[in-house]
Amino acid sequence: METVQIPVRGMSCAACVKAVEKALVHLPGVESATVNFATETATVRFDPDNVSLLLLCDTVRDAGYAAGLENRTFPVRGISCASCVEKIEKALRSLPGVVTASVNFVTEEVTVTYLPSKTDFDDMRQVLTPLGYDLPAGERGPDLLEREERARAEAYALLKRRWRIGLLLAIPILVLDHGALVGMNHIFPISRDVNAYLQFLFCTPIQFYVGFPFYRSALRAARHRTTNMNTLIAVGTSAAYFYSLATTFFPHAFTLSGYSAEVYYETAAAIIVLILTGRILEARARGRTSEAVRKLMGLTPKTAHVRRGGEEVEVPIEQVVVSDRVVVRPGERVPVDGVVREGTSTVDESMVTGESVPVEKSPGEPVTGGTINLSGTFDFEALAVGKETVLARIVEMVRRAQGAKPPISHLADKVAGIFVPAVMVTALLTFLIWFRIGPEPRLTYALLAFVSVLIIACPCSLGLATPTSIMVGTGAGAEAGILIRQGAALEMAGKVDTVVFDKTGTLTTGVPHLTDLFPSKGTDERELLRFAAAVEQGSEHPLAKAVLEAAKSKGISIPKATGFEALTGFGVRAVVEGREVLLGNEAMMQEQGVTPEGDTTILQRLAAEGKTPMIVAVKKKVRGVIAVADILKAGAPRDLAKLREMGLKVIMMTGDRRETALAIAREAGLDDVLAEVLPGDKAYEVKRLQKEGKKVAMVGDGINDAPALVQADVGIAMGTGTDIAIESADIILMGEGLAPVAMAVRLSRATLRNIKQNLFWAFAYNVILIPLAAGVLYPFFGVLLSPVFAAAAMGLSSVTVVSNALRLRRVKLS
């Protein structure tokens, strides 16, 4: 049995304590669970063989509370190939208190979810150091990211310098080795021994200076009793080099034994240079995968103009604090988040929302850091700075998503974890088979096949297959205003077959609008709206605001009203220009002795359409009917039709009566409706659909949508929604309208297709070419793959995978 203390956040009373305890003790394997309300911790005694720490934390979250886990991302130094991923994750998961550990091979970072009470950064560092990896001090932040970027740039420059030297030295080796082909033997005839000595002189710097990174990494791995990709390269090139060294200085020992005394310096040199060529191309391609994040990070200006002490001063962006008054001129970027206090302008928010139409800003309007001021100068009050700005949170969200692993990647990770030892065994068996039963010169053939198998094997293509696609996909989504919080959501969104929309605020604008005017005989529309707006002036009801805004938009002069009175559940009345005006429902008119007459049919039709009809009567005489409703968002029918064209079933969930819901469904073009659903039953309805075998995406924006967003296979929140809905979602849509929902599904499908292509290539490459390098075709066609071609193929395999992932940047989402 083990005992663990789990921080529990969100408890407000003793009932919460009981709820958490009850949820935990019901788990098989939990002996006891005691929650301390004062310290907000749950002390759990459990059997680790039957229940995991992750399950305990998930149970706390399912009970409606936050398990106080830390989620940190650290750069990792020493990652050389995909086989390192499994080793690092396995080592970190062995620590008590670590719930999950996920390594991103592309960015060379690890994201760890853990209990601070059980483990810390020093523990993680200590468990990785013996394996040859290092965690630089401190969590990933702007300063650390900048240092890591600088370190990568220096490493890339050194890689290119080694490659140039290797290339210059390899050319004369190839000329010496193939002198007969280039006619050199006729111009500069030299003996076999001199030729071998010259190749030795040129190849040695390549082997031990240009190829030094391979040796360093392989020796570090060997000291910790493990292997990696560089082990294969070091062993393969060393075999060719030291065999050549022996035949150079002791040729008679080979000829007397009946073996060939050929040298293979060109093989060792060409392998190292070609692999470095592949790594340079791969590094350049991999750098482009995180281009979207760099673009987002580059949106924040370095300085800001702030009013302090009655003067305007320019300060570094880090020195801007909450409540500062910041000045933004035309053409400048907004430095932090805030609200406009003085001035008006139009702002380009496309880099955050994906919407290309500039947004007008006036006092009281919010502004977002990183957006561009297009026209006027304005002052705004800073409300969020540093890591709290929308842009900073977007960058962090995208980076976390890029570091997360979808389920589809698990097989590749497992294969990569055992790949290098398996290849070394295969190479050794290949050597022994050739040496025992191969044709003469057997040692030469055995050596070449041994080197080819070691060199051609490429676990890196397996390791890059998924993370590169995830990085490019999430980056493309961010540029379009689609924020994907985790890699699993990017995979699952492409598999959904049913999309459920909350109605209010998601399908609709969430704000009532005047939709219909039916004036009675002798009254025109302007006069009807004039009386309605006049009597509504004294009301704070949302329906009243809709009527007033409609009147103002039509330029109607609204007369003053006196004696205003609100009749709850019925309507309002007031005196306008000396006449009593009534505005309300049919029940109110009957109570006031007003007969609607022929307007009854209109009332019934409007109600059936999901609208709120109101009768306007002046001096007890009906002047007409107006209707107010929460209308569909602009372009909603078109956007929903796109989802249906993609083969998705589109459903609306609402608390409205079924007749009202069906009327909205007909207007929007929905497949089905879930009507009269109570706020607390939304998650149940999603679960019911899942039990029917459907893969469900839930789209919502309100607090009461949060449980359904969590229950759904993919939760999608509108960026304009509540913080709770956004925190509960897997995907966040920053733009207006419903078009981004189809864009998110389209992006997911394209990314999933790209990952499958990469995995197919990575597996097919190794499955086909390793046997080919071993000489499986030699008995039939006399073909044996040269180690030089093996090196070229290995280098191109990773470049191919990364280049294929980069195609996602060209996917059309709209």
Short mmCIF file of C-alpha atoms in Angstrom, two decimals, residues 294-465:
data_model
loop_
_atom_site.label_atom_id
_atom_site.label_comp_id
_atom_site.label_asym_id
_atom_site.label_seq_id
_atom_site.Cartn_x
_atom_site.Cartn_y
_atom_site.Cartn_z
CA ARG A 294 7.64 32.16 -33.63
CA LYS A 295 5.25 34.35 -35.62
CA LEU A 296 2.88 34.56 -32.66
CA MET A 297 5.72 35.38 -30.28
CA GLY A 298 6.92 38.07 -32.67
CA LEU A 299 3.56 39.89 -32.56
CA THR A 300 4.30 41.51 -29.20
CA PRO A 301 6.24 44.78 -29.56
CA LYS A 302 9.44 45.24 -27.56
CA THR A 303 8.38 48.60 -26.10
CA ALA A 304 5.22 50.52 -25.16
CA HIS A 305 4.31 54.21 -24.81
CA VAL A 306 3.00 54.74 -21.27
CA ARG A 307 1.69 57.86 -19.51
CA ARG A 308 3.49 58.30 -16.20
CA GLY A 309 3.75 61.42 -14.04
CA GLY A 310 1.85 63.43 -16.63
CA GLU A 311 4.37 62.54 -19.38
CA GLU A 312 4.48 59.95 -22.12
CA VAL A 313 7.50 57.67 -21.83
CA GLU A 314 8.68 54.68 -23.84
CA VAL A 315 9.37 51.65 -21.65
CA PRO A 316 10.29 47.99 -22.30
CA ILE A 317 7.20 45.80 -22.59
CA GLU A 318 8.26 43.93 -19.42
CA GLN A 319 7.84 47.14 -17.38
CA VAL A 320 4.18 47.71 -18.30
CA VAL A 321 1.98 46.99 -15.28
CA VAL A 322 -1.75 46.58 -14.76
CA SER A 323 -3.63 49.96 -14.68
CA ASP A 324 -0.96 51.73 -16.77
CA ARG A 325 -2.39 54.13 -19.38
CA VAL A 326 -0.88 53.07 -22.71
CA VAL A 327 -0.87 55.18 -25.89
CA VAL A 328 -1.11 53.50 -29.30
CA ARG A 329 -0.64 55.40 -32.56
CA PRO A 330 -1.64 54.38 -36.11
CA GLY A 331 0.48 51.52 -37.44
CA GLU A 332 1.66 50.42 -34.00
CA ARG A 333 0.90 47.10 -32.35
CA VAL A 334 -1.11 47.04 -29.13
CA PRO A 335 1.47 45.97 -26.51
CA VAL A 336 -0.78 44.34 -23.85
CA ASP A 337 -4.47 43.60 -23.20
CA GLY A 338 -6.73 46.34 -21.91
CA VAL A 339 -9.78 48.53 -22.44
CA VAL A 340 -9.95 51.77 -24.43
CA ARG A 341 -10.38 54.90 -22.29
CA GLU A 342 -9.85 57.73 -24.81
CA GLY A 343 -9.96 57.98 -28.59
CA THR A 344 -11.37 55.84 -31.37
CA SER A 345 -9.77 53.69 -34.04
CA THR A 346 -10.02 50.52 -36.09
CA VAL A 347 -7.87 47.55 -35.15
CA ASP A 348 -6.73 44.57 -37.22
CA GLU A 349 -7.31 41.51 -34.98
CA SER A 350 -6.74 38.90 -37.71
CA MET A 351 -3.56 37.56 -36.14
CA VAL A 352 -5.52 36.57 -33.02
CA THR A 353 -9.04 35.79 -34.28
CA GLY A 354 -8.39 34.86 -37.91
CA GLU A 355 -11.03 37.43 -38.95
CA SER A 356 -9.80 39.73 -41.72
CA VAL A 357 -12.32 42.56 -41.19
CA PRO A 358 -10.91 45.36 -38.96
CA VAL A 359 -12.82 46.03 -35.72
CA GLU A 360 -13.87 49.51 -34.60
CA LYS A 361 -12.71 50.50 -31.11
CA SER A 362 -14.12 53.24 -28.91
CA PRO A 363 -14.05 53.96 -25.14
CA GLY A 364 -15.08 50.87 -23.19
CA GLU A 365 -14.06 48.47 -25.96
CA PRO A 366 -11.43 45.76 -25.21
CA VAL A 367 -8.13 45.60 -27.11
CA THR A 368 -5.77 42.63 -27.36
CA GLY A 369 -1.99 42.67 -27.28
CA GLY A 370 -0.34 41.92 -30.63
CA THR A 371 -3.13 43.42 -32.76
CA ILE A 372 -2.42 46.37 -35.11
CA ASN A 373 -3.90 49.85 -34.72
CA LEU A 374 -4.89 50.97 -38.21
CA SER A 375 -6.24 54.53 -37.99
CA GLY A 376 -6.67 56.80 -34.95
CA THR A 377 -4.64 57.27 -31.78
CA PHE A 378 -6.15 55.98 -28.54
CA ASP A 379 -5.30 55.49 -24.88
CA PHE A 380 -6.16 52.30 -23.08
CA GLU A 381 -5.87 50.98 -19.56
CA ALA A 382 -3.70 47.86 -19.23
CA LEU A 383 -5.68 44.99 -17.68
CA ALA A 384 -3.42 41.98 -18.43
CA VAL A 385 0.34 41.92 -18.91
CA GLY A 386 3.11 39.34 -19.35
CA LYS A 387 1.93 35.73 -19.21
CA GLU A 388 -1.66 36.82 -18.54
CA THR A 389 -2.30 38.38 -21.97
CA VAL A 390 -4.45 36.61 -24.53
CA LEU A 391 -1.49 36.31 -26.91
CA ALA A 392 0.80 34.82 -24.24
CA ARG A 393 -1.87 32.29 -23.32
CA ILE A 394 -2.37 31.42 -26.99
CA VAL A 395 1.36 30.85 -27.48
CA GLU A 396 1.53 28.67 -24.36
CA MET A 397 -1.57 26.74 -25.44
CA VAL A 398 -0.16 26.09 -28.91
CA ARG A 399 3.21 25.01 -27.51
CA ARG A 400 1.54 22.60 -25.08
CA ALA A 401 -0.56 21.16 -27.90
CA GLN A 402 2.56 20.72 -30.03
CA GLY A 403 4.21 18.84 -27.18
CA ALA A 404 1.23 16.57 -26.53
CA LYS A 405 0.96 13.15 -28.14
CA PRO A 406 -2.13 11.76 -29.83
CA PRO A 407 -2.92 8.06 -29.29
CA ILE A 408 -1.82 7.26 -32.84
CA SER A 409 1.81 7.99 -31.89
CA HIS A 410 2.10 5.38 -29.13
CA LEU A 411 2.93 2.45 -31.43
CA ALA A 412 5.71 4.41 -33.16
CA ASP A 413 7.18 5.40 -29.78
CA LYS A 414 7.22 1.80 -28.57
CA VAL A 415 8.90 0.60 -31.76
CA ALA A 416 11.47 3.41 -31.62
CA GLY A 417 12.26 2.46 -28.00
CA ILE A 418 13.51 -1.02 -28.97
CA PHE A 419 14.59 -0.18 -32.50
CA VAL A 420 18.34 0.36 -32.05
CA PRO A 421 19.06 -2.86 -30.12
CA ALA A 422 16.96 -4.81 -32.64
CA VAL A 423 18.91 -3.31 -35.56
CA MET A 424 22.26 -4.10 -33.92
CA VAL A 425 21.21 -7.73 -33.46
CA THR A 426 20.02 -7.85 -37.09
CA ALA A 427 23.33 -6.38 -38.32
CA LEU A 428 25.34 -8.90 -36.30
CA LEU A 429 23.29 -11.80 -37.63
CA THR A 430 23.72 -10.42 -41.16
CA PHE A 431 27.50 -10.34 -40.71
CA LEU A 432 27.63 -13.90 -39.37
CA ILE A 433 25.42 -15.30 -42.17
CA TRP A 434 27.49 -13.61 -44.90
CA PHE A 435 30.73 -14.66 -43.25
CA ARG A 436 29.65 -18.29 -42.90
CA ILE A 437 27.81 -18.98 -46.18
CA GLY A 438 28.47 -15.96 -48.39
CA PRO A 439 30.55 -15.97 -51.61
CA GLU A 440 34.16 -14.88 -51.67
CA PRO A 441 35.47 -12.47 -50.56
CA ARG A 442 33.23 -13.39 -47.63
CA LEU A 443 34.71 -10.94 -45.11
CA THR A 444 34.26 -8.04 -47.50
CA TYR A 445 30.66 -8.90 -48.25
CA ALA A 446 29.92 -9.50 -44.57
CA LEU A 447 31.46 -6.15 -43.63
CA LEU A 448 29.56 -4.20 -46.29
CA ALA A 449 26.22 -5.82 -45.41
CA PHE A 450 26.88 -5.24 -41.68
CA VAL A 451 27.63 -1.55 -42.24
CA SER A 452 24.66 -1.11 -44.61
CA VAL A 453 22.16 -2.52 -42.10
CA LEU A 454 23.47 -0.30 -39.30
CA ILE A 455 23.48 2.82 -41.44
CA ILE A 456 20.19 2.45 -43.31
CA ALA A 457 18.08 1.86 -40.19
CA CYS A 458 16.28 5.05 -39.20
CA PRO A 459 14.29 5.31 -35.98
CA CYS A 460 14.24 9.09 -36.42
CA SER A 461 11.68 8.89 -39.19
CA LEU A 462 9.44 6.98 -36.75
CA GLY A 463 10.00 9.56 -34.03
CA LEU A 464 9.36 12.50 -36.34
CA ALA A 465 6.26 11.07 -38.05
#
